[in-house]
Amino acid sequence: MLLSSLSPQAALLEGLVQIALQAGKRALEIYHGDFTVMKKDDDSPVTQADREAEAIILQGLKKLQPGVAVIAEEEYAKTKKGYNTDSFFLVDPIDGTQEFVNKRDEFTVNIALIKKAYPILGVIYAPAINRLYVGDVLAKTAWAADTTEDFQIENRNSIQIREAGKKWDVMTSFSHNNPATEAYLKQLPIENRIKAGSSLKLCLLAEGKADIYPRLSPTHEWDTAAGHAILLAAGGNVIDETGENLTYGKPGYRNPGFIAYGSEQPPLPVEK
């Protein structure tokens, strides 16, 4: 696709897609080889894939959007350097490092563009399952596609949330469910629980394969931003535990607990 034939916004999004594909390709090479699991200062796992994928993304963003600030997980872990700006990228080079380490294929490369505290573009690539998700909030368009062995895009289709029924299918985590989330789930009319790793839970909501995903424990903004953009573009939303829309650029780039949903905003957690 010739970027010169696209609108500036579409060209930017296509550029983000290509960067995510490149980073995912390198991550997959490492995933299928031997790699060492290291620990960061907060005791969370990190691998060579996190660092090399992030380097590819940072280099790509510097060329694509020179001068736009980038908050990337591994760089921020080392420098704690933030930016006071209305426009910045949030990057999680490997979301679901725990899945990566445990050889579960549901890890993703996440890139999002934030403007005035809200995500407006999001790209999520899951290289081990050959799946790509993209959202443009301003254009109100979201799509998913498969990827080939040589990292080309095929079978591209628009995605959108589904209408919720009387009982809901809920996305839950392989690794991060906690007592607060479990207590909240007891408030809801649950039909099925669907487990998934990483930000794919937000993508499956956007794709109309579930109705709600609550996560009532802290995360970082790079964990949610790309999936949030895709879900918004597909017609859904993400709120915090008080019912306010989840925003970005907060101190330390940390999120409170959140609830992502499709067509029907769920009740808020009952305070104990």
mmCIF file of C-alpha atoms in Angstrom:
data_model
loop_
_atom_site.group_PDB
_atom_site.id
_atom_site.type_symbol
_atom_site.label_atom_id
_atom_site.label_comp_id
_atom_site.label_asym_id
_atom_site.label_seq_id
_atom_site.Cartn_x
_atom_site.Cartn_y
_atom_site.Cartn_z
ATOM 1 C CA MET A 1 0.000 0.000 0.000
ATOM 2 C CA LEU A 2 1.362 3.439 -0.960
ATOM 3 C CA LEU A 3 1.316 5.696 2.083
ATOM 4 C CA SER A 4 1.278 8.748 -0.193
ATOM 5 C CA SER A 5 -2.194 7.767 -1.406
ATOM 6 C CA LEU A 6 -3.664 7.779 2.117
ATOM 7 C CA SER A 7 -4.924 10.580 4.331
ATOM 8 C CA PRO A 8 -2.420 11.682 7.018
ATOM 9 C CA GLN A 9 -4.340 9.826 9.740
ATOM 10 C CA ALA A 10 -4.665 6.642 7.657
ATOM 11 C CA ALA A 11 -0.991 6.831 6.641
ATOM 12 C CA LEU A 12 0.021 7.166 10.282
ATOM 13 C CA LEU A 13 -2.086 4.164 11.238
ATOM 14 C CA GLU A 14 -0.661 2.088 8.381
ATOM 15 C CA GLY A 15 2.817 3.062 9.553
ATOM 16 C CA LEU A 16 2.005 1.892 13.089
ATOM 17 C CA VAL A 17 0.760 -1.416 11.700
ATOM 18 C CA GLN A 18 4.028 -1.996 9.845
ATOM 19 C CA ILE A 19 6.076 -1.180 12.951
ATOM 20 C CA ALA A 20 4.013 -3.618 15.015
ATOM 21 C CA LEU A 21 4.508 -6.342 12.399
ATOM 22 C CA GLN A 22 8.274 -5.823 12.435
ATOM 23 C CA ALA A 23 8.428 -5.921 16.233
ATOM 24 C CA GLY A 24 6.194 -8.992 16.316
ATOM 25 C CA LYS A 25 8.394 -10.780 13.833
ATOM 26 C CA ARG A 26 11.452 -10.335 16.044
ATOM 27 C CA ALA A 27 9.514 -11.282 19.176
ATOM 28 C CA LEU A 28 8.340 -14.481 17.514
ATOM 29 C CA GLU A 29 11.891 -15.429 16.519
ATOM 30 C CA ILE A 30 12.955 -15.128 20.146
ATOM 31 C CA TYR A 31 9.825 -16.932 21.383
ATOM 32 C CA HIS A 32 10.610 -19.980 19.256
ATOM 33 C CA GLY A 33 14.222 -20.096 20.430
ATOM 34 C CA ASP A 34 15.956 -20.279 23.782
ATOM 35 C CA PHE A 35 15.629 -17.169 25.900
ATOM 36 C CA THR A 36 16.468 -16.108 29.430
ATOM 37 C CA VAL A 37 13.864 -14.713 31.804
ATOM 38 C CA MET A 38 15.155 -11.788 33.852
ATOM 39 C CA LYS A 39 13.534 -9.721 36.611
ATOM 40 C CA LYS A 40 12.963 -5.976 36.697
ATOM 41 C CA ASP A 41 13.162 -3.852 39.842
ATOM 42 C CA ASP A 42 9.478 -4.538 40.560
ATOM 43 C CA ASP A 43 10.141 -8.301 40.298
ATOM 44 C CA SER A 44 8.112 -8.624 37.087
ATOM 45 C CA PRO A 45 9.580 -10.778 34.293
ATOM 46 C CA VAL A 46 11.325 -9.365 31.233
ATOM 47 C CA THR A 47 12.974 -11.079 28.279
ATOM 48 C CA GLN A 48 15.155 -10.240 25.311
ATOM 49 C CA ALA A 49 11.954 -10.037 23.264
ATOM 50 C CA ASP A 50 10.611 -7.139 25.357
ATOM 51 C CA ARG A 51 13.800 -5.169 24.838
ATOM 52 C CA GLU A 52 14.432 -5.928 21.171
ATOM 53 C CA ALA A 53 10.804 -5.422 20.135
ATOM 54 C CA GLU A 54 10.767 -2.111 21.994
ATOM 55 C CA ALA A 55 13.949 -0.972 20.240
ATOM 56 C CA ILE A 56 12.344 -1.707 16.848
ATOM 57 C CA ILE A 57 9.214 0.226 17.813
ATOM 58 C CA LEU A 58 11.120 3.231 19.175
ATOM 59 C CA GLN A 59 13.231 3.441 16.023
ATOM 60 C CA GLY A 60 10.139 3.125 13.836
ATOM 61 C CA LEU A 61 8.189 5.795 15.707
ATOM 62 C CA LYS A 62 11.141 8.183 15.575
ATOM 63 C CA LYS A 63 11.094 7.929 11.775
ATOM 64 C CA LEU A 64 7.318 7.944 11.438
ATOM 65 C CA GLN A 65 6.500 10.760 13.867
ATOM 66 C CA PRO A 66 9.688 12.620 14.790
ATOM 67 C CA GLY A 67 9.273 14.852 17.797
ATOM 68 C CA VAL A 68 6.256 13.036 19.274
ATOM 69 C CA ALA A 69 6.938 11.758 22.786
ATOM 70 C CA VAL A 70 6.967 8.016 23.416
ATOM 71 C CA ILE A 71 6.332 6.281 26.732
ATOM 72 C CA ALA A 72 7.538 2.700 26.360
ATOM 73 C CA GLU A 73 7.415 0.129 29.148
ATOM 74 C CA GLU A 74 11.044 -0.994 29.295
ATOM 75 C CA GLU A 75 12.547 2.449 28.758
ATOM 76 C CA TYR A 76 10.262 3.952 31.393
ATOM 77 C CA ALA A 77 11.193 1.182 33.836
ATOM 78 C CA LYS A 78 14.822 2.273 33.531
ATOM 79 C CA THR A 79 14.500 6.063 33.357
ATOM 80 C CA LYS A 80 11.124 6.911 34.983
ATOM 81 C CA LYS A 81 11.104 9.799 32.500
ATOM 82 C CA GLY A 82 7.657 11.103 31.579
ATOM 83 C CA TYR A 83 6.460 13.958 29.388
ATOM 84 C CA ASN A 84 4.076 16.851 29.977
ATOM 85 C CA THR A 85 2.426 16.825 26.563
ATOM 86 C CA ASP A 86 -1.052 16.399 25.117
ATOM 87 C CA SER A 87 0.125 14.011 22.398
ATOM 88 C CA PHE A 88 2.257 10.920 22.953
ATOM 89 C CA PHE A 89 2.614 7.266 22.072
ATOM 90 C CA LEU A 90 2.218 4.474 24.617
ATOM 91 C CA VAL A 91 4.127 1.278 23.813
ATOM 92 C CA ASP A 92 4.038 -2.153 25.381
ATOM 93 C CA PRO A 93 6.499 -4.186 23.304
ATOM 94 C CA ILE A 94 5.312 -7.494 24.765
ATOM 95 C CA ASP A 95 2.020 -7.362 26.607
ATOM 96 C CA GLY A 96 1.550 -10.659 28.386
ATOM 97 C CA THR A 97 5.195 -11.364 29.173
ATOM 98 C CA GLN A 98 3.892 -14.006 31.589
ATOM 99 C CA GLU A 99 2.174 -15.720 28.637
ATOM 100 C CA PHE A 100 5.386 -15.417 26.600
ATOM 101 C CA VAL A 101 7.461 -16.958 29.396
ATOM 102 C CA ASN A 102 4.974 -19.793 29.920
ATOM 103 C CA LYS A 103 4.864 -20.531 26.178
ATOM 104 C CA ARG A 104 1.239 -19.506 25.828
ATOM 105 C CA ASP A 105 0.753 -17.901 22.436
ATOM 106 C CA GLU A 106 -1.472 -15.023 23.590
ATOM 107 C CA PHE A 107 1.119 -12.268 23.932
ATOM 108 C CA THR A 108 0.887 -9.065 21.938
ATOM 109 C CA VAL A 109 2.720 -6.022 20.627
ATOM 110 C CA ASN A 110 0.808 -2.860 21.604
ATOM 111 C CA ILE A 111 1.127 0.667 20.168
ATOM 112 C CA ALA A 112 -1.299 3.522 20.882
ATOM 113 C CA LEU A 113 -1.454 7.236 20.182
ATOM 114 C CA ILE A 114 -2.865 9.423 22.950
ATOM 115 C CA LYS A 115 -4.241 12.927 22.424
ATOM 116 C CA LYS A 116 -5.678 15.060 25.218
ATOM 117 C CA ALA A 117 -5.800 12.137 27.650
ATOM 118 C CA TYR A 118 -7.654 9.713 25.349
ATOM 119 C CA PRO A 119 -6.446 7.003 22.951
ATOM 120 C CA ILE A 120 -7.232 7.801 19.314
ATOM 121 C CA LEU A 121 -5.265 5.099 17.466
ATOM 122 C CA GLY A 122 -4.444 1.566 18.535
ATOM 123 C CA VAL A 123 -2.621 -1.400 17.015
ATOM 124 C CA ILE A 124 -2.330 -4.811 18.668
ATOM 125 C CA TYR A 125 -0.457 -7.657 17.005
ATOM 126 C CA ALA A 126 -0.413 -11.217 18.337
ATOM 127 C CA PRO A 127 2.334 -12.807 16.224
ATOM 128 C CA ALA A 128 2.118 -16.332 17.639
ATOM 129 C CA ILE A 129 -1.552 -16.630 16.627
ATOM 130 C CA ASN A 130 -1.171 -14.573 13.419
ATOM 131 C CA ARG A 131 -3.782 -12.004 14.451
ATOM 132 C CA LEU A 132 -3.829 -8.219 14.063
ATOM 133 C CA TYR A 133 -6.290 -5.677 15.508
ATOM 134 C CA VAL A 134 -6.483 -1.987 14.582
ATOM 135 C CA GLY A 135 -8.674 0.880 15.742
ATOM 136 C CA ASP A 136 -9.126 4.501 14.625
ATOM 137 C CA VAL A 137 -11.337 6.234 17.194
ATOM 138 C CA LEU A 138 -11.863 9.486 15.275
ATOM 139 C CA ALA A 139 -12.890 7.603 12.127
ATOM 140 C CA LYS A 140 -14.953 5.150 14.223
ATOM 141 C CA THR A 141 -13.446 2.202 12.381
ATOM 142 C CA ALA A 142 -11.951 -0.971 13.810
ATOM 143 C CA TRP A 143 -10.734 -4.026 11.957
ATOM 144 C CA ALA A 144 -9.018 -7.341 12.453
ATOM 145 C CA ALA A 145 -6.941 -9.436 10.090
ATOM 146 C CA ASP A 146 -4.884 -12.583 9.857
ATOM 147 C CA THR A 147 -1.198 -12.502 9.061
ATOM 148 C CA THR A 148 0.750 -14.904 6.874
ATOM 149 C CA GLU A 149 4.014 -16.702 7.583
ATOM 150 C CA ASP A 150 5.860 -13.862 5.847
ATOM 151 C CA PHE A 151 3.999 -11.247 7.947
ATOM 152 C CA GLN A 152 1.625 -9.989 5.285
ATOM 153 C CA ILE A 153 -1.959 -8.988 6.091
ATOM 154 C CA GLU A 154 -4.871 -11.033 4.757
ATOM 155 C CA ASN A 155 -8.565 -11.597 5.481
ATOM 156 C CA ARG A 156 -9.094 -8.079 6.778
ATOM 157 C CA ASN A 157 -12.590 -7.510 8.212
ATOM 158 C CA SER A 158 -14.341 -4.710 10.078
ATOM 159 C CA ILE A 159 -15.180 -5.521 13.692
ATOM 160 C CA GLN A 160 -17.714 -4.129 16.143
ATOM 161 C CA ILE A 161 -19.162 -4.871 19.539
ATOM 162 C CA ARG A 162 -22.251 -7.041 19.872
ATOM 163 C CA GLU A 163 -25.558 -6.364 21.586
ATOM 164 C CA ALA A 164 -25.512 -7.723 25.117
ATOM 165 C CA GLY A 165 -28.105 -10.312 26.129
ATOM 166 C CA LYS A 166 -29.672 -10.870 29.524
ATOM 167 C CA LYS A 167 -26.603 -12.802 30.601
ATOM 168 C CA TRP A 168 -23.070 -11.814 29.718
ATOM 169 C CA ASP A 169 -19.928 -13.534 28.557
ATOM 170 C CA VAL A 170 -17.039 -12.163 30.593
ATOM 171 C CA MET A 171 -13.355 -12.061 29.721
ATOM 172 C CA THR A 172 -11.023 -13.129 32.535
ATOM 173 C CA SER A 173 -7.270 -13.322 32.861
ATOM 174 C CA PHE A 174 -5.001 -16.343 32.955
ATOM 175 C CA SER A 175 -2.684 -14.632 35.413
ATOM 176 C CA HIS A 176 -4.242 -11.613 37.125
ATOM 177 C CA ASN A 177 -7.666 -12.331 38.597
ATOM 178 C CA ASN A 178 -7.847 -11.104 42.181
ATOM 179 C CA PRO A 179 -10.412 -11.182 45.017
ATOM 180 C CA ALA A 180 -11.835 -7.751 44.122
ATOM 181 C CA THR A 181 -12.492 -8.852 40.551
ATOM 182 C CA GLU A 182 -14.042 -12.121 41.707
ATOM 183 C CA ALA A 183 -16.298 -10.270 44.145
ATOM 184 C CA TYR A 184 -17.409 -7.926 41.392
ATOM 185 C CA LEU A 185 -18.213 -10.793 39.034
ATOM 186 C CA LYS A 186 -20.701 -12.094 41.610
ATOM 187 C CA GLN A 187 -22.735 -8.896 41.016
ATOM 188 C CA LEU A 188 -23.164 -9.642 37.314
ATOM 189 C CA PRO A 189 -25.449 -11.903 35.254
ATOM 190 C CA ILE A 190 -22.673 -14.127 33.919
ATOM 191 C CA GLU A 191 -23.304 -16.746 31.232
ATOM 192 C CA ASN A 192 -19.724 -17.842 30.451
ATOM 193 C CA ARG A 193 -16.193 -17.029 31.473
ATOM 194 C CA ILE A 194 -13.671 -16.806 28.657
ATOM 195 C CA LYS A 195 -9.991 -16.842 29.574
ATOM 196 C CA ALA A 196 -7.474 -15.008 27.421
ATOM 197 C CA GLY A 197 -4.034 -13.517 27.827
ATOM 198 C CA SER A 198 -2.745 -9.975 27.457
ATOM 199 C CA SER A 199 -4.700 -7.210 25.726
ATOM 200 C CA LEU A 200 -6.443 -9.774 23.541
ATOM 201 C CA LYS A 201 -9.276 -9.596 26.074
ATOM 202 C CA LEU A 202 -10.052 -6.051 24.936
ATOM 203 C CA CYS A 203 -9.782 -7.107 21.300
ATOM 204 C CA LEU A 204 -12.253 -9.954 21.766
ATOM 205 C CA LEU A 205 -14.726 -7.485 23.265
ATOM 206 C CA ALA A 206 -14.239 -5.239 20.237
ATOM 207 C CA GLU A 207 -14.749 -8.234 17.974
ATOM 208 C CA GLY A 208 -18.107 -9.036 19.571
ATOM 209 C CA LYS A 209 -16.974 -12.289 21.184
ATOM 210 C CA ALA A 210 -17.711 -11.220 24.780
ATOM 211 C CA ASP A 211 -19.558 -8.504 26.679
ATOM 212 C CA ILE A 212 -17.390 -7.327 29.576
ATOM 213 C CA TYR A 213 -13.854 -7.460 30.941
ATOM 214 C CA PRO A 214 -13.313 -6.218 34.502
ATOM 215 C CA ARG A 215 -9.802 -5.798 35.911
ATOM 216 C CA LEU A 216 -10.035 -4.420 39.453
ATOM 217 C CA SER A 217 -6.323 -4.266 40.125
ATOM 218 C CA PRO A 218 -3.655 -1.780 39.029
ATOM 219 C CA THR A 219 -2.171 -1.813 35.532
ATOM 220 C CA HIS A 220 -0.015 0.575 33.560
ATOM 221 C CA GLU A 221 -1.351 2.747 30.784
ATOM 222 C CA TRP A 222 0.677 0.950 28.114
ATOM 223 C CA ASP A 223 -1.177 -2.244 29.069
ATOM 224 C CA THR A 224 -4.569 -0.825 28.101
ATOM 225 C CA ALA A 225 -4.171 2.081 25.671
ATOM 226 C CA ALA A 226 -4.084 0.219 22.347
ATOM 227 C CA GLY A 227 -6.893 -2.144 23.296
ATOM 228 C CA HIS A 228 -8.890 0.787 24.662
ATOM 229 C CA ALA A 229 -8.584 2.575 21.302
ATOM 230 C CA ILE A 230 -9.667 -0.532 19.384
ATOM 231 C CA LEU A 231 -12.640 -1.074 21.698
ATOM 232 C CA LEU A 232 -13.709 2.588 21.455
ATOM 233 C CA ALA A 233 -13.462 2.455 17.663
ATOM 234 C CA ALA A 234 -15.630 -0.689 17.665
ATOM 235 C CA GLY A 235 -18.327 0.952 19.808
ATOM 236 C CA GLY A 236 -17.366 -0.040 23.357
ATOM 237 C CA ASN A 237 -15.783 1.796 26.265
ATOM 238 C CA VAL A 238 -13.502 1.514 29.294
ATOM 239 C CA ILE A 239 -14.371 3.124 32.640
ATOM 240 C CA ASP A 240 -12.698 3.184 36.021
ATOM 241 C CA GLU A 241 -14.251 1.867 39.221
ATOM 242 C CA THR A 242 -16.075 5.162 39.804
ATOM 243 C CA GLY A 243 -17.689 5.144 36.360
ATOM 244 C CA GLU A 244 -15.445 7.801 34.812
ATOM 245 C CA ASN A 245 -13.873 7.217 31.388
ATOM 246 C CA LEU A 246 -10.354 5.840 31.691
ATOM 247 C CA THR A 247 -7.806 8.531 30.792
ATOM 248 C CA TYR A 248 -4.071 8.626 30.047
ATOM 249 C CA GLY A 249 -1.091 10.668 31.157
ATOM 250 C CA LYS A 250 -1.695 10.023 34.861
ATOM 251 C CA PRO A 251 1.141 10.136 37.440
ATOM 252 C CA GLY A 252 3.476 7.214 36.889
ATOM 253 C CA TYR A 253 1.317 6.157 33.928
ATOM 254 C CA ARG A 254 -0.641 3.921 36.284
ATOM 255 C CA ASN A 255 -4.278 2.896 35.907
ATOM 256 C CA PRO A 256 -6.780 2.209 38.647
ATOM 257 C CA GLY A 257 -9.041 -0.807 38.336
ATOM 258 C CA PHE A 258 -11.154 -0.659 35.198
ATOM 259 C CA ILE A 259 -14.170 -2.199 33.504
ATOM 260 C CA ALA A 260 -14.188 -2.626 29.720
ATOM 261 C CA TYR A 261 -17.506 -3.346 28.072
ATOM 262 C CA GLY A 262 -19.349 -3.524 24.767
ATOM 263 C CA SER A 263 -22.903 -2.291 24.254
ATOM 264 C CA GLU A 264 -24.156 -2.098 27.839
ATOM 265 C CA GLN A 265 -22.411 -0.274 30.665
ATOM 266 C CA PRO A 266 -22.368 -2.617 33.658
ATOM 267 C CA PRO A 267 -23.060 -1.656 37.261
ATOM 268 C CA LEU A 268 -20.169 -0.293 39.276
ATOM 269 C CA PRO A 269 -18.540 -2.377 41.991
ATOM 270 C CA VAL A 270 -20.381 -2.317 45.298
ATOM 271 C CA GLU A 271 -18.240 -0.761 48.017
ATOM 272 C CA LYS A 272 -17.681 -3.052 50.969
#
